[in-house]
mmCIF file of C-alpha atoms and ligand atoms in Angstrom:
data_model
loop_
_atom_site.group_PDB
_atom_site.id
_atom_site.type_symbol
_atom_site.label_atom_id
_atom_site.label_comp_id
_atom_site.label_asym_id
_atom_site.label_seq_id
_atom_site.Cartn_x
_atom_site.Cartn_y
_atom_site.Cartn_z
ATOM 1 C CA UNK A 1 16.996 10.973 -12.296
ATOM 2 C CA UNK A 2 15.344 9.436 -9.428
ATOM 3 C CA UNK A 3 15.633 5.695 -8.415
ATOM 4 C CA UNK A 4 12.121 4.032 -8.352
ATOM 5 C CA UNK A 5 11.071 2.037 -5.455
ATOM 6 C CA UNK A 6 7.891 -0.185 -4.824
ATOM 7 C CA UNK A 7 6.541 -0.042 -1.392
ATOM 8 C CA UNK A 8 4.271 -2.852 -1.272
ATOM 9 C CA UNK A 9 1.624 -4.004 1.038
ATOM 10 C CA UNK A 10 -0.033 -7.269 1.869
ATOM 11 C CA UNK A 11 -3.442 -8.340 2.973
ATOM 12 C CA UNK A 12 -5.920 -6.402 4.778
ATOM 13 C CA UNK A 13 -3.914 -3.148 4.534
ATOM 14 C CA UNK A 14 -6.264 -1.498 2.228
ATOM 15 C CA UNK A 15 -8.557 -1.495 5.396
ATOM 16 C CA UNK A 16 -5.873 0.988 7.238
ATOM 17 C CA UNK A 17 -7.910 3.593 9.073
ATOM 18 C CA UNK A 18 -10.777 1.112 9.943
ATOM 19 C CA UNK A 19 -8.939 -2.008 10.912
ATOM 20 C CA UNK A 20 -8.342 -2.129 14.415
ATOM 21 C CA UNK A 21 -6.948 1.363 14.701
ATOM 22 C CA UNK A 22 -5.625 1.034 17.960
ATOM 23 C CA UNK A 23 -3.028 -1.344 16.559
ATOM 24 C CA UNK A 24 -2.396 0.195 13.107
ATOM 25 C CA UNK A 25 -3.909 3.548 13.644
ATOM 26 C CA UNK A 26 -6.463 5.779 12.273
ATOM 27 C CA UNK A 27 -4.854 7.000 8.906
ATOM 28 C CA UNK A 28 -5.798 5.148 5.892
ATOM 29 C CA UNK A 29 -3.861 3.681 2.965
ATOM 30 C CA UNK A 30 -4.026 7.197 0.806
ATOM 31 C CA UNK A 31 -2.339 8.625 3.774
ATOM 32 C CA UNK A 32 0.271 5.979 4.150
ATOM 33 C CA UNK A 33 0.370 6.549 -0.447
ATOM 34 C CA UNK A 34 0.872 10.614 0.234
ATOM 35 C CA UNK A 35 3.636 10.169 2.831
ATOM 36 C CA UNK A 36 5.716 7.417 1.258
ATOM 37 C CA UNK A 37 5.589 9.652 -2.059
ATOM 38 C CA UNK A 38 6.704 12.670 -0.185
ATOM 39 C CA UNK A 39 9.372 11.195 2.072
ATOM 40 C CA UNK A 40 10.919 9.371 -1.345
ATOM 41 C CA UNK A 41 10.834 12.621 -3.184
ATOM 42 C CA UNK A 42 12.922 14.083 -0.078
ATOM 43 C CA UNK A 43 15.308 11.238 -0.505
ATOM 44 C CA UNK A 44 15.845 11.551 -4.615
ATOM 45 C CA UNK A 45 13.176 8.224 -4.751
ATOM 46 C CA UNK A 46 10.039 7.867 -7.301
ATOM 47 C CA UNK A 47 8.034 5.879 -4.624
ATOM 48 C CA UNK A 48 5.263 3.786 -5.969
ATOM 49 C CA UNK A 49 2.542 2.095 -3.047
ATOM 50 C CA UNK A 50 0.786 -0.641 -3.689
ATOM 51 C CA UNK A 51 -1.551 -3.083 -2.002
ATOM 52 C CA UNK A 52 -2.750 -6.352 -2.830
ATOM 53 C CA UNK A 53 -4.819 -9.263 -0.888
ATOM 54 C CA UNK A 54 -3.842 -11.897 -3.421
ATOM 55 C CA UNK A 55 -0.583 -13.659 -2.801
ATOM 56 C CA UNK A 56 -0.063 -14.507 -6.578
ATOM 57 C CA UNK A 57 0.055 -10.496 -7.239
ATOM 58 C CA UNK A 58 2.538 -9.893 -4.973
ATOM 59 C CA UNK A 59 4.607 -12.767 -5.477
ATOM 60 C CA UNK A 60 4.395 -11.047 -9.243
ATOM 61 C CA UNK A 61 5.681 -8.064 -8.115
ATOM 62 C CA UNK A 62 8.768 -9.567 -6.472
ATOM 63 C CA UNK A 63 9.718 -11.489 -9.795
ATOM 64 C CA UNK A 64 8.898 -7.839 -11.849
ATOM 65 C CA UNK A 65 11.284 -5.857 -9.268
ATOM 66 C CA UNK A 66 14.200 -8.459 -10.334
ATOM 67 C CA UNK A 67 13.584 -7.917 -13.720
ATOM 68 C CA UNK A 68 13.621 -4.096 -13.444
ATOM 69 C CA UNK A 69 16.293 -3.747 -10.764
ATOM 70 C CA UNK A 70 13.640 -2.066 -8.497
ATOM 71 C CA UNK A 71 14.445 -1.902 -4.829
ATOM 72 C CA UNK A 72 11.394 -3.115 -2.816
ATOM 73 C CA UNK A 73 9.963 -1.757 0.746
ATOM 74 C CA UNK A 74 7.198 -4.094 1.741
ATOM 75 C CA UNK A 75 4.564 -4.741 4.547
ATOM 76 C CA UNK A 76 4.010 -8.530 3.812
ATOM 77 C CA UNK A 77 1.013 -8.430 6.443
ATOM 78 C CA UNK A 78 -0.537 -11.797 7.515
ATOM 79 C CA UNK A 79 1.917 -13.308 4.357
ATOM 80 C CA UNK A 80 4.603 -12.658 6.654
ATOM 81 C CA UNK A 81 4.068 -15.622 8.991
ATOM 82 C CA UNK A 82 3.204 -18.423 6.431
ATOM 83 C CA UNK A 83 3.757 -17.792 2.730
ATOM 84 C CA UNK A 84 6.865 -19.627 1.759
ATOM 85 C CA UNK A 85 6.119 -18.646 -1.678
ATOM 86 C CA UNK A 86 6.509 -14.821 -0.752
ATOM 87 C CA UNK A 87 9.655 -15.803 0.892
ATOM 88 C CA UNK A 88 11.142 -17.359 -2.041
ATOM 89 C CA UNK A 89 10.190 -14.617 -4.103
ATOM 90 C CA UNK A 90 11.461 -11.960 -1.594
ATOM 91 C CA UNK A 91 14.872 -13.888 -1.672
ATOM 92 C CA UNK A 92 15.224 -13.660 -5.236
ATOM 93 C CA UNK A 93 15.317 -9.997 -4.629
ATOM 94 C CA UNK A 94 17.952 -9.786 -2.249
ATOM 95 C CA UNK A 95 19.861 -12.248 -4.357
ATOM 96 C CA UNK A 96 19.552 -10.174 -7.365
ATOM 97 C CA UNK A 97 21.653 -7.488 -5.025
ATOM 98 C CA UNK A 98 18.625 -5.436 -4.461
ATOM 99 C CA UNK A 99 17.366 -4.047 -0.865
ATOM 100 C CA UNK A 100 14.232 -5.326 0.624
ATOM 101 C CA UNK A 101 13.506 -3.727 3.811
ATOM 102 C CA UNK A 102 10.614 -5.478 5.567
ATOM 103 C CA UNK A 103 8.028 -3.140 7.518
ATOM 104 C CA UNK A 104 5.398 -3.763 10.089
ATOM 105 C CA UNK A 105 3.524 -1.156 11.444
ATOM 106 C CA UNK A 106 3.132 -2.700 15.008
ATOM 107 C CA UNK A 107 5.503 -4.913 16.788
ATOM 108 C CA UNK A 108 4.453 -8.436 15.707
ATOM 109 C CA UNK A 109 6.568 -10.121 18.486
ATOM 110 C CA UNK A 110 4.764 -8.317 21.005
ATOM 111 C CA UNK A 111 1.359 -9.689 19.793
ATOM 112 C CA UNK A 112 0.098 -13.116 19.279
ATOM 113 C CA UNK A 113 2.200 -16.263 19.313
ATOM 114 C CA UNK A 114 1.662 -16.596 15.627
ATOM 115 C CA UNK A 115 3.133 -13.373 14.589
ATOM 116 C CA UNK A 116 6.512 -13.729 16.310
ATOM 117 C CA UNK A 117 8.053 -15.821 13.091
ATOM 118 C CA UNK A 118 8.508 -14.013 9.932
ATOM 119 C CA UNK A 119 9.574 -16.154 6.952
ATOM 120 C CA UNK A 120 10.367 -12.741 5.350
ATOM 121 C CA UNK A 121 13.125 -11.457 7.908
ATOM 122 C CA UNK A 122 15.653 -14.485 7.138
ATOM 123 C CA UNK A 123 15.816 -13.049 3.408
ATOM 124 C CA UNK A 124 15.049 -9.415 3.700
ATOM 125 C CA UNK A 125 17.725 -6.685 4.114
ATOM 126 C CA UNK A 126 16.338 -5.461 7.360
ATOM 127 C CA UNK A 127 13.053 -5.161 9.201
ATOM 128 C CA UNK A 128 11.642 -2.064 11.070
ATOM 129 C CA UNK A 129 8.718 -3.038 13.316
ATOM 130 C CA UNK A 130 6.663 -0.820 16.154
ATOM 131 C CA UNK A 131 7.056 2.457 14.383
ATOM 132 C CA UNK A 132 3.578 3.229 13.062
ATOM 133 C CA UNK A 133 3.607 4.610 9.348
ATOM 134 C CA UNK A 134 7.124 6.154 10.440
ATOM 135 C CA UNK A 135 8.853 2.444 9.856
ATOM 136 C CA UNK A 136 8.039 3.176 6.237
ATOM 137 C CA UNK A 137 10.225 6.350 6.265
ATOM 138 C CA UNK A 138 12.973 4.832 8.414
ATOM 139 C CA UNK A 139 12.646 1.818 5.455
ATOM 140 C CA UNK A 140 13.063 4.441 2.538
ATOM 141 C CA UNK A 141 15.798 6.404 4.317
ATOM 142 C CA UNK A 142 17.656 2.544 4.452
ATOM 143 C CA UNK A 143 17.013 2.278 0.810
ATOM 144 C CA UNK A 144 18.558 5.606 0.120
ATOM 145 C CA UNK A 145 21.376 4.705 2.162
ATOM 146 C CA UNK A 146 21.972 1.269 0.827
ATOM 147 C CA UNK A 147 21.851 2.864 -2.773
ATOM 148 C CA UNK A 148 24.262 5.452 -2.282
ATOM 149 C CA UNK A 149 26.837 2.902 -0.259
HETATM 150 C C1 DQA B 1 1.580 -6.393 10.276
HETATM 151 C C2 DQA B 1 1.698 -7.356 11.279
HETATM 152 C C3 DQA B 1 1.159 -8.769 10.813
HETATM 153 O O1 DQA B 1 1.076 -9.662 11.987
HETATM 154 C C4 DQA B 1 -0.403 -8.501 10.517
HETATM 155 O O2 DQA B 1 -0.942 -9.945 9.688
HETATM 156 C C5 DQA B 1 -0.709 -7.397 9.322
HETATM 157 C C6 DQA B 1 -0.018 -6.272 9.859
HETATM 158 C C7 DQA B 1 1.741 -4.928 10.649
HETATM 159 O O3 DQA B 1 1.800 -3.961 9.880
HETATM 160 O O4 DQA B 1 2.283 -4.699 11.868
HETATM 161 O O5 DQA B 1 -1.646 -7.663 8.560
HETATM 162 O O6 DQA B 1 2.169 -6.367 9.238
#
């Protein structure tokens, strides 16, 4: 039986392919969904890719991940930089002993000053930045590694 993993994407990531292609690339969320599903299959993970612009919804997904014992790969997008509510919810995931890998398509540390701090990194299992969509593959590999450890 394969282990379920949710790949959660925050605000404006539904606009991938259209939004700042120089920064985020030319591929859309559907492509990311297909890629993550395929990478998961290779790793024995059943991947479900989600996206929301709604802070309450993404927090609810963290609560459900705890209740259902589901590991998380998360690109919190702009919530990364200011959402203490999401930070607390992400903390509950790692507190429950579940992997939570933070991913950013770009390298926020090399961009605007407000992107240099993440409220998610201190509570995440690990963080991968600046590797484009490939970062999600690295995050899924990390989850598979952690689950096999
Ligand atoms: C992002 C980086 C964030 O600073 C930004 O707000 C995003 C995307 C990334 O994937 O590089 O929306 O998380």
